[in-house]
Coordinates of C-alpha atoms and ligand atoms in Angstrom, one line a residue:
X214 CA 122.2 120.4 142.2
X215 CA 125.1 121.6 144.3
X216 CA 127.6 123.2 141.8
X217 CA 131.4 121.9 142.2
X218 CA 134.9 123.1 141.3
X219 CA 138.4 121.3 140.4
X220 CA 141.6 123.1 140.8
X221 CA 145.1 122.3 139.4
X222 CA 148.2 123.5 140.9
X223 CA 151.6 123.7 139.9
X224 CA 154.5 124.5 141.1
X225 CA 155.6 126.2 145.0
X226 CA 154.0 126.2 148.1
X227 CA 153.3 130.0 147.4
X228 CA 151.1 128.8 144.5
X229 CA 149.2 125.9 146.8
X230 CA 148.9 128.3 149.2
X231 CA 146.7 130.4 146.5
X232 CA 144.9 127.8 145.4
X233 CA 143.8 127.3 148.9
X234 CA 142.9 131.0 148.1
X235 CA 140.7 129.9 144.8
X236 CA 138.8 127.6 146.7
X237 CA 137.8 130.1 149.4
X238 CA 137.0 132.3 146.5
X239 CA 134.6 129.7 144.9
X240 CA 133.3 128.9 147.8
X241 CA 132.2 132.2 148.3
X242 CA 130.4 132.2 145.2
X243 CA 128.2 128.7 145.5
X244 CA 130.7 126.0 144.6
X245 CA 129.7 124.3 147.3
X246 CA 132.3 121.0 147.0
X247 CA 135.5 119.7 145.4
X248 CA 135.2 117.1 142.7
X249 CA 136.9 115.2 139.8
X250 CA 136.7 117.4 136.4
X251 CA 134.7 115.5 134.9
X252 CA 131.5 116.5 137.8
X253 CA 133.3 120.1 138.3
X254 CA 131.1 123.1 137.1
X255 CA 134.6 125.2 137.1
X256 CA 138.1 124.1 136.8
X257 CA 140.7 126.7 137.4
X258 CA 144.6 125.7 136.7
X259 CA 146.8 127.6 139.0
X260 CA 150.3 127.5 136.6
X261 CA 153.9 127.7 137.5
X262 CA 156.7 128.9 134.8
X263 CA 159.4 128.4 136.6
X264 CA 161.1 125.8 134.3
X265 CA 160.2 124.8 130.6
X266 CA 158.4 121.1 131.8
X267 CA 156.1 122.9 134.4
X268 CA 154.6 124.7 131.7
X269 CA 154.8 121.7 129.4
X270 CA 152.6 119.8 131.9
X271 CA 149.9 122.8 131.8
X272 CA 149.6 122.6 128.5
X273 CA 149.1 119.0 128.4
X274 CA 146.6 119.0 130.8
X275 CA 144.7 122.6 129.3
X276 CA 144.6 120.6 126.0
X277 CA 142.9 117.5 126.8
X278 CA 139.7 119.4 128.6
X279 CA 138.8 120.4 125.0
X280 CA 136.8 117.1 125.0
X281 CA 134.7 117.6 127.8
X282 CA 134.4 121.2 127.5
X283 CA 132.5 120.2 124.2
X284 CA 130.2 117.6 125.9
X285 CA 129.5 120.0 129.1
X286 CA 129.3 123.7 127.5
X287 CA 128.5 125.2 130.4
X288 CA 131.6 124.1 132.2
X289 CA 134.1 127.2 133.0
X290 CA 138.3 126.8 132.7
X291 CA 140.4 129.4 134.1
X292 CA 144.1 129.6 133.8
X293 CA 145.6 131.8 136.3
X294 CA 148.8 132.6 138.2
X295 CA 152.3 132.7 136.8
X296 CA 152.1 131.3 133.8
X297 CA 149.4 133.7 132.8
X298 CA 151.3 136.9 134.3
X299 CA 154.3 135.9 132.3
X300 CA 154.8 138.4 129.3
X301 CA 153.3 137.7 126.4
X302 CA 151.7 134.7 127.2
X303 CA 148.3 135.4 127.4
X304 CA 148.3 136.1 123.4
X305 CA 150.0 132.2 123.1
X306 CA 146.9 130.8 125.2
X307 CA 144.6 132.6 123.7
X308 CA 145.2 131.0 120.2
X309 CA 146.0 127.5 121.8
X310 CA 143.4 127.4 123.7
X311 CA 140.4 128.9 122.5
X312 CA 138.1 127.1 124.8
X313 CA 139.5 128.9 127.7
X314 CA 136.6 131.0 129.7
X315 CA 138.5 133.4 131.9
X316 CA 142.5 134.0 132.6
X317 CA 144.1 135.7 135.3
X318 CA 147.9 137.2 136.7
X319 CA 149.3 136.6 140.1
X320 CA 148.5 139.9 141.0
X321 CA 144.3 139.5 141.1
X322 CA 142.9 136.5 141.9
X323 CA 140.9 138.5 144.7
X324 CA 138.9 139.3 141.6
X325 CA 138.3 135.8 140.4
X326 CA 134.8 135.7 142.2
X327 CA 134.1 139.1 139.6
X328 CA 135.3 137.8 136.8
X329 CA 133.3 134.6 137.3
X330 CA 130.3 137.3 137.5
X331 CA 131.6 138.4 134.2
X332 CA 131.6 135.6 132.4
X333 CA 128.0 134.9 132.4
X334 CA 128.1 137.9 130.0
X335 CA 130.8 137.7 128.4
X336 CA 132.4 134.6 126.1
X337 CA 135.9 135.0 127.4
X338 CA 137.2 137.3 130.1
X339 CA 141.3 138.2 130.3
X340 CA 142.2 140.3 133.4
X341 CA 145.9 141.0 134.1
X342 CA 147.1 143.5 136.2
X343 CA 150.6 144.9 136.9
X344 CA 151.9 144.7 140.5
X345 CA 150.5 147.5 142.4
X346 CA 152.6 146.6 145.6
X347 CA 149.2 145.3 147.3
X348 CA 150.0 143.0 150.6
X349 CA 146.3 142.3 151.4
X350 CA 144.5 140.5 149.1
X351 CA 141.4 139.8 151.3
X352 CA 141.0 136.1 150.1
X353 CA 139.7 133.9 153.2
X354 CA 141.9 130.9 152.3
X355 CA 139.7 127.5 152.6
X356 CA 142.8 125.2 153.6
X357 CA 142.8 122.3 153.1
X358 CA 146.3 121.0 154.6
X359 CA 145.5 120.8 158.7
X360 CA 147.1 120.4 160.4
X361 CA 149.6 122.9 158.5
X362 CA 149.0 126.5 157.8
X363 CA 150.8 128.5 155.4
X364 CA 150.7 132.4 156.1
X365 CA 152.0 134.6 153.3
X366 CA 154.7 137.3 155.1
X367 CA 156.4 138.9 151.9
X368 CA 154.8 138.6 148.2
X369 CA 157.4 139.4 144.9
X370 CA 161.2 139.2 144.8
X371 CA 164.0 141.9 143.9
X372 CA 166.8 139.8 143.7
X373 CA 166.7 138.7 139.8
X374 CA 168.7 136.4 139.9
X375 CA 169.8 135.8 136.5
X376 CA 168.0 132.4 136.0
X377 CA 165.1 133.3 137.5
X378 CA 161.4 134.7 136.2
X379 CA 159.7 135.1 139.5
X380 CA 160.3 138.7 140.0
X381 CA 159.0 139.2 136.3
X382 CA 155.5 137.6 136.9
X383 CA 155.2 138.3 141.1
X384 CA 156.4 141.4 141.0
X385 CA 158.3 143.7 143.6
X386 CA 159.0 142.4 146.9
X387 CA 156.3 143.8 149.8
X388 CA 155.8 143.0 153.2
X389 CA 153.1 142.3 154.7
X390 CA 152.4 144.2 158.4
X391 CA 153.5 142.2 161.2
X392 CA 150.2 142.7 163.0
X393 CA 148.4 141.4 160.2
X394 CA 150.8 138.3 160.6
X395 CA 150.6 137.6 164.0
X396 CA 147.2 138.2 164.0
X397 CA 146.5 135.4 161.5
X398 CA 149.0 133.2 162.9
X399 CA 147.2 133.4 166.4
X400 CA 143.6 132.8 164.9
X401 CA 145.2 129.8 163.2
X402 CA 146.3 128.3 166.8
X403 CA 143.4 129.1 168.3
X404 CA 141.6 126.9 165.6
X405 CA 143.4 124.2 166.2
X406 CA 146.5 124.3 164.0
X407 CA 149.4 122.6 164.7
X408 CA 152.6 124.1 162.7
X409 CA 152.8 127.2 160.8
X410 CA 154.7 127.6 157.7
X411 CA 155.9 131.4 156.8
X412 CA 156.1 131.9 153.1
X413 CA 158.0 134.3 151.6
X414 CA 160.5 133.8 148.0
X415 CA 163.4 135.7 150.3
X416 CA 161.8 135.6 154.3
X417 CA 165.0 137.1 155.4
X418 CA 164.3 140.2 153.5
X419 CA 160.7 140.3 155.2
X420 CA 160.6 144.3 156.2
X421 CA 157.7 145.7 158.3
X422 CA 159.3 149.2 159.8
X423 CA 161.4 148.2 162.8
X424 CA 160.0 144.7 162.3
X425 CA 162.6 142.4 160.5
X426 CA 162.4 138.8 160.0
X427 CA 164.5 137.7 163.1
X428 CA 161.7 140.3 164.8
X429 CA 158.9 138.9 163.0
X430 CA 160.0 135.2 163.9
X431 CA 160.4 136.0 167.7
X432 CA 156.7 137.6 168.4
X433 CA 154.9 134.5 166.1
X434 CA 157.1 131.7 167.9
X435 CA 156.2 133.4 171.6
X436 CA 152.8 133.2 170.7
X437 CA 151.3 130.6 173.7
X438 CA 150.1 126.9 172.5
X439 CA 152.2 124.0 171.0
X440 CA 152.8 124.2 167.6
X441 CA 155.6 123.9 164.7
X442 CA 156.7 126.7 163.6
X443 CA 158.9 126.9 159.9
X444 CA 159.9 129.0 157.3
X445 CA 160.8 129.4 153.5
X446 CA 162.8 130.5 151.4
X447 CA 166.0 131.9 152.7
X448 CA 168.3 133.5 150.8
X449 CA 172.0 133.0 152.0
X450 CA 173.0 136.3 151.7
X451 CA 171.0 137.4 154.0
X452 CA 171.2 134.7 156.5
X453 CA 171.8 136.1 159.5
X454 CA 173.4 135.1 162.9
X455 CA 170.4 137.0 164.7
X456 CA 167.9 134.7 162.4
X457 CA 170.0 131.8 164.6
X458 CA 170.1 133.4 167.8
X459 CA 166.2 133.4 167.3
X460 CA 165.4 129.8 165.6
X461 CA 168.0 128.7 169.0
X462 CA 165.6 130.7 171.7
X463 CA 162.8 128.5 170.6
X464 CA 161.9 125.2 170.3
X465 CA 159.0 126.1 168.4
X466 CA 161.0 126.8 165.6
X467 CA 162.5 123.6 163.5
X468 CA 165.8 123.2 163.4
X469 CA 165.8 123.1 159.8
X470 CA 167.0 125.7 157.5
X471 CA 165.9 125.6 153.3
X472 CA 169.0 127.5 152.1
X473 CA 169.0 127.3 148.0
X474 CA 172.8 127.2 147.2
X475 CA 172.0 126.8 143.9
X476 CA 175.3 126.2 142.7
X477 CA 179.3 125.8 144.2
X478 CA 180.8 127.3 141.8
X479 CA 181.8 131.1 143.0
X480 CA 181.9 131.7 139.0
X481 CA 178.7 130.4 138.2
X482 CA 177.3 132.2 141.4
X483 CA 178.2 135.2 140.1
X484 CA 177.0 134.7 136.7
X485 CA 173.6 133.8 138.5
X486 CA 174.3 136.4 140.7
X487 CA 173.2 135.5 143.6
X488 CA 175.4 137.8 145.5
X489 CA 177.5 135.4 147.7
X490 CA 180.6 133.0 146.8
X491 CA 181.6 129.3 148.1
X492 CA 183.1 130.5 150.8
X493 CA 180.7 132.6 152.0
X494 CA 177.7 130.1 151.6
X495 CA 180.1 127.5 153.6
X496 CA 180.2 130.4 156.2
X497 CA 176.7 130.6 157.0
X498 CA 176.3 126.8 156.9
X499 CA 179.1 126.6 159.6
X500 CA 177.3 129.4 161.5
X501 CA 174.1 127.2 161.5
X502 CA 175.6 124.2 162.6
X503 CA 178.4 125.7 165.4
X504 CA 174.5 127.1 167.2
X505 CA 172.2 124.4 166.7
X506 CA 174.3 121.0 165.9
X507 CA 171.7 118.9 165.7
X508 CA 170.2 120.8 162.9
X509 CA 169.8 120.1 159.2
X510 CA 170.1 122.1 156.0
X511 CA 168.3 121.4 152.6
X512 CA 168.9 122.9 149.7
X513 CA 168.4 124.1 145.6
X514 CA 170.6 123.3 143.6
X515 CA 170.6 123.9 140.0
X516 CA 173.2 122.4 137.0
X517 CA 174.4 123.0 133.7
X518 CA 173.6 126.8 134.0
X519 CA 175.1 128.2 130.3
X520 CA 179.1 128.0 130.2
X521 CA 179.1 125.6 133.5
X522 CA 182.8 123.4 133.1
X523 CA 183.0 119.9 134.3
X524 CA 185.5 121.2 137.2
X525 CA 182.5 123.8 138.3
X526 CA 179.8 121.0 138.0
X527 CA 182.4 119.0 140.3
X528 CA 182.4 121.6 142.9
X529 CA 178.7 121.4 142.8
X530 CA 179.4 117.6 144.1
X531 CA 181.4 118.5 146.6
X532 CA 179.5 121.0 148.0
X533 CA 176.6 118.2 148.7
X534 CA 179.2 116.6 150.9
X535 CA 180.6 119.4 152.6
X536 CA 177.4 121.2 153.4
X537 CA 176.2 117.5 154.4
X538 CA 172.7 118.5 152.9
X539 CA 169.8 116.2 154.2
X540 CA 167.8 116.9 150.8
X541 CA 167.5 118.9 148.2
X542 CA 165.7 119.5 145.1
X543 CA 167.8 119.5 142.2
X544 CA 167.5 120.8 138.3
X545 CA 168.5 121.7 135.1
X546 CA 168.8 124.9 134.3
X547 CA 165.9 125.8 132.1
X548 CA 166.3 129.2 129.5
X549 CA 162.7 131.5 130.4
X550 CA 162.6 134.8 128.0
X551 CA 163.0 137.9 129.5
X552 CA 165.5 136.7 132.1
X553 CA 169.5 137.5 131.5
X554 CA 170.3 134.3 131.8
X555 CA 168.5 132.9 128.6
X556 CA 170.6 135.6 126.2
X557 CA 173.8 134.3 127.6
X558 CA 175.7 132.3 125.3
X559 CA 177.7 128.8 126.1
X560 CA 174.2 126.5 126.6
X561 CA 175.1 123.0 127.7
X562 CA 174.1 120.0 125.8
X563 CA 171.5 118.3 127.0
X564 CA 173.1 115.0 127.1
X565 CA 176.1 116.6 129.5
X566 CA 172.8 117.8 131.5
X567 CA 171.4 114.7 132.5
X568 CA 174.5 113.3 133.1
X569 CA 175.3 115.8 135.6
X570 CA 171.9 115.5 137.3
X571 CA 172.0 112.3 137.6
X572 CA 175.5 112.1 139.7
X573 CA 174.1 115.2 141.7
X574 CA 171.0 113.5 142.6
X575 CA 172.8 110.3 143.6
X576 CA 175.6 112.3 145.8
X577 CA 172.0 114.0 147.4
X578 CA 170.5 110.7 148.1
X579 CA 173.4 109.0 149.5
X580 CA 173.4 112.0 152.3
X581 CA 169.8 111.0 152.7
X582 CA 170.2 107.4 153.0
X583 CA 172.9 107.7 155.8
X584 CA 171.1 110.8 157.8
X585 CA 168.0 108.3 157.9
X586 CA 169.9 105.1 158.7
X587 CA 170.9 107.4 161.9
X588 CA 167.3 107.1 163.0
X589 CA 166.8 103.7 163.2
X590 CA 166.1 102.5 166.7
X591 CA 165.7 106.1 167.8
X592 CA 162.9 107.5 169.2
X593 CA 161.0 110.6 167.6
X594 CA 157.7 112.4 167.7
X595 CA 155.7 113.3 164.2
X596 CA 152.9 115.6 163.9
X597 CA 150.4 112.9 162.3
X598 CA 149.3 114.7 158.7
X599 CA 147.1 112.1 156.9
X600 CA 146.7 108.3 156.4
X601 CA 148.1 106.6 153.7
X602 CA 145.1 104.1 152.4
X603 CA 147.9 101.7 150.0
X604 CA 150.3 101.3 153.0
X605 CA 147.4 101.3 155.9
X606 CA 149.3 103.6 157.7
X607 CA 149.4 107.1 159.1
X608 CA 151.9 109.6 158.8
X609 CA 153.4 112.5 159.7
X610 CA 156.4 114.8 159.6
X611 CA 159.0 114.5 162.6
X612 CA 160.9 118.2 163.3
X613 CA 163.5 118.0 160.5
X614 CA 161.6 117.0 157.5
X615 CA 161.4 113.5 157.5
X616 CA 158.3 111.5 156.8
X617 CA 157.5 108.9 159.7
X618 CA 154.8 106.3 158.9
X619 CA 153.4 103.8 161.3
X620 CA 150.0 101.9 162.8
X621 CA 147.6 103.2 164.6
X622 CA 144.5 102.0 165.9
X623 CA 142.6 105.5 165.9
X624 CA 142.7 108.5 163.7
X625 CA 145.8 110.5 165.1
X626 CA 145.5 113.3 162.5
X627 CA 146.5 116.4 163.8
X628 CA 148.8 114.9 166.9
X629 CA 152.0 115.0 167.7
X630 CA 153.0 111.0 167.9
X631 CA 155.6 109.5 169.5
X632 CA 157.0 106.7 167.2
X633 CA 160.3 104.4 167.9
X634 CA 161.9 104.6 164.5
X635 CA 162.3 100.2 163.3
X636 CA 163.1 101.2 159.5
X637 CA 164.5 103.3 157.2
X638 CA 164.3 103.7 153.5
X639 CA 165.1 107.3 151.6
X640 CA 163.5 110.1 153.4
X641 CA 160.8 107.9 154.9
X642 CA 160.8 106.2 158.5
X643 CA 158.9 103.4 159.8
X644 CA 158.4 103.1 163.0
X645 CA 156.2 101.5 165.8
X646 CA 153.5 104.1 167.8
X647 CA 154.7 104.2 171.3
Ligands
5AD847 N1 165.9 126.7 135.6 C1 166.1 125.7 136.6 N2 165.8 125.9 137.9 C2 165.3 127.1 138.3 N3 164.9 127.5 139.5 C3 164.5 128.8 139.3 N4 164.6 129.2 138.0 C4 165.1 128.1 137.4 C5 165.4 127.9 136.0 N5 165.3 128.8 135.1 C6 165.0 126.7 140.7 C7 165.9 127.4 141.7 C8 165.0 127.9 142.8 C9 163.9 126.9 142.7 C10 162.6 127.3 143.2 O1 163.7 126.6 141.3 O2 166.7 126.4 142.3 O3 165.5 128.0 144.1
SF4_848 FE1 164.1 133.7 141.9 FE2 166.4 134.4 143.0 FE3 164.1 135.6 143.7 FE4 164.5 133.1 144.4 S1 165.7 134.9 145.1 S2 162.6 133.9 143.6 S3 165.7 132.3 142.7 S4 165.1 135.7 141.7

């Protein structure tokens, strides 16, 4: 009998990324297929604690395995990845979860296939390691998301922003060497990719001696072929007006700039600090659009951060408006231990929370509905992704973000579709295959 994993993921595309990672890991090992966890020999949950309900929904989902870990003993969980790396945590799941075969950090699932190897030994293996600045981890990632790519370019963050926990649990930012980049990049064309995403929690900080990320971006868009080429996450202060010049030189490169503002509050920026004000944010978007007009900006945005007035929630609002986001993903600010942020005093109710969301979410969605009434009767070309079985349709991404869905009589996966656009409704479009 073949032997079968399941994997969980949580959270960025950093951490599906990874778990593209786990798979080729298992794979390596003689799990030869994915499967539902009740036929999986393994199931690993790759965890996110980025906010309080992502790790809420792990635990939820840890806890009700106990069941069939009981009925199948020979059935290994692994919990890996932030959650695990966070400090002190492994001592909580240790005790919640008792059932729990092997955990492991951010900073060694390369060793996963070991510790696997360990555990036929041993009743529970824990392997954490502190960041040791390592850019390679060797893993041959089985992806599963053609005809995207993700290639990792910088790993960790040093910008601590207050809120934040990432650069507690991924460690230092590193980069990884442009060769090795481009290199992968290239293979992934050659095998028949069709856009490239370059992940990074700051890209603009990406650093490979001379090589910077304007640098970097130039040599992987000139590399020959047709494909999409995108990026995330910036960070706005260092957005740069050479990162322009380059995303203008080529069409490769979408038009579409993720730029987390996070707030529009100059105060509550530099309580977060993020290192920019209002003003300067505004700056940068106005920079963008003055180069490439047709472009479109998306965006973080986060509310009721402690001591946040009504006025600053306002300006929040009206940065929505004026920044003319197409999307963004909004929250509310959730306290992690160890960050400044959670021992500053001046928390906001939670009731005054919602409320806020709520108004920022519509504001977002009313920039959403108009940008995508603006496509109907237009004509625009998606790279086909999948095929939507409840809707009988297929789908795909046109160049700034927005999902297109329409008929087709053969399997288009994996090519660039011209569709006239007959419907609009949120972020999707219908349209008619031309
Ligand atoms: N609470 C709420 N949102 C957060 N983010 C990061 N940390 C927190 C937190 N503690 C949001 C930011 C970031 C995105 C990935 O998650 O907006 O850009
Ligand atoms: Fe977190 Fe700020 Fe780093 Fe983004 S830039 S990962 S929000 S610390």
């Amino acid at each position: 009998m073949n032997m079968k994993y399941h994997i969980v993921t949580y959270g960025c595309q950093m951490n599906l990324h990874e778990s593209e990672k786990i798979a080729g890991i298992l794979r390596s090992v003689g799990y030869e297929e994915e499967a539902p966890p009740e036929e999986a020999d393994i199931i690993v949950f790759n965890t996110c604690c980025i906010r309080e309900h992502a790790e809420n929904h792990a635990f939820g989902n840890i806890g009700a395995l106990k069941k069939l870990k009981k009925e199948k003993p020979w059935l290994i969980i692994a919990v890996g990845g932030c959650m695990a790396q966070e400090p002190g945590k492994v001592q909580f799941l240790k005790q919640k979860f008792p059932f729990l075969d092997i955990i492991f950090g951010t900073h060694n699932i390369f060793e996963l296939a070991a510790l696997i190897e360990r555990k036929r030994r041993e009743k529970r293996v824990i392997s954490l390691y502190e960041d040791r600045g390592e850019t390679e981890d060797g893993a041959r990632p089985f992806r599963t998301s053609y005809p995207n790519a993700w290639v990792n370019i910088t790993y960790g963050c040093n910008n601590f922003c207050t809120y934040c926990i990432v650069p507690y649990v991924r460690g230092r930012e590193r980069s990884r060497s442009a060769e090795a980049i481009v290199e992968e990049c290239r293979a992934l064309i050659r095998e028949g990719y069709k856009e490239i995403t370059l992940l990074g929690q700051n890209v603009n900080s990406y650093r490979d001696g001379e090589v910077d990320f304007p640098a970097l971006l130039d040599r992987v868009a000139s590399i020959e072929g047709k494909f999409r080429l995108r990026f995330m996450t910036s960070h706005p202060k260092d957005f740069s007006a050479r990162l322009v010049a380059v995303m203008k030189k080529h069409d490769k490169i979408l038009n579409l700039l993720h730029l987390p503002a996070q707030s529009g509050s100059s105060r509550i920026l530099a309580l977060m600090n993020r290192r920019y004000t209002r003003e300067e944010y505004l700056q940068k978007i106005a920079l963008f659009r003055r180069e490439i007009p047709e472009g479109e900006v998306t965006t973080d945005l986060i509310v009721a951060f402690p001591t946040e007035t009504d006025e600053e929630f306002e300006e929040t609002l009206s940065l929505v408006r004026e920044a003319d986001f197409s999307s963004a993903f909004t929250f509310i600010y959730s306290p992690r231990t160890g960050t400044a942020a959670a021992k500053m005093e001046g928390r906001i109710p939670e009731a005054v929370a919602k409320a806020r969301i709520a108004r920022l979410i519509e504001a977002v969605n009313e920039n959403t509905r108009r940008k995508s009434e603006g496509y109907v009767g237009r004509e625009i070309e998606v790279l086909c992704e999948d095929y939507d079985e409840k809707r009988g349709l297929y789908l795909g991404r046109e160049p700034l973000g927005r999902m297109g869905y329409f008929a087709s009589e053969n399997n288009c996966i994996g090519e660039f579709v011209r569709i006239r656009v007959t419907q609009a409704n949120g972020v999707s479009l219908y349209g008619e295959k031309l």
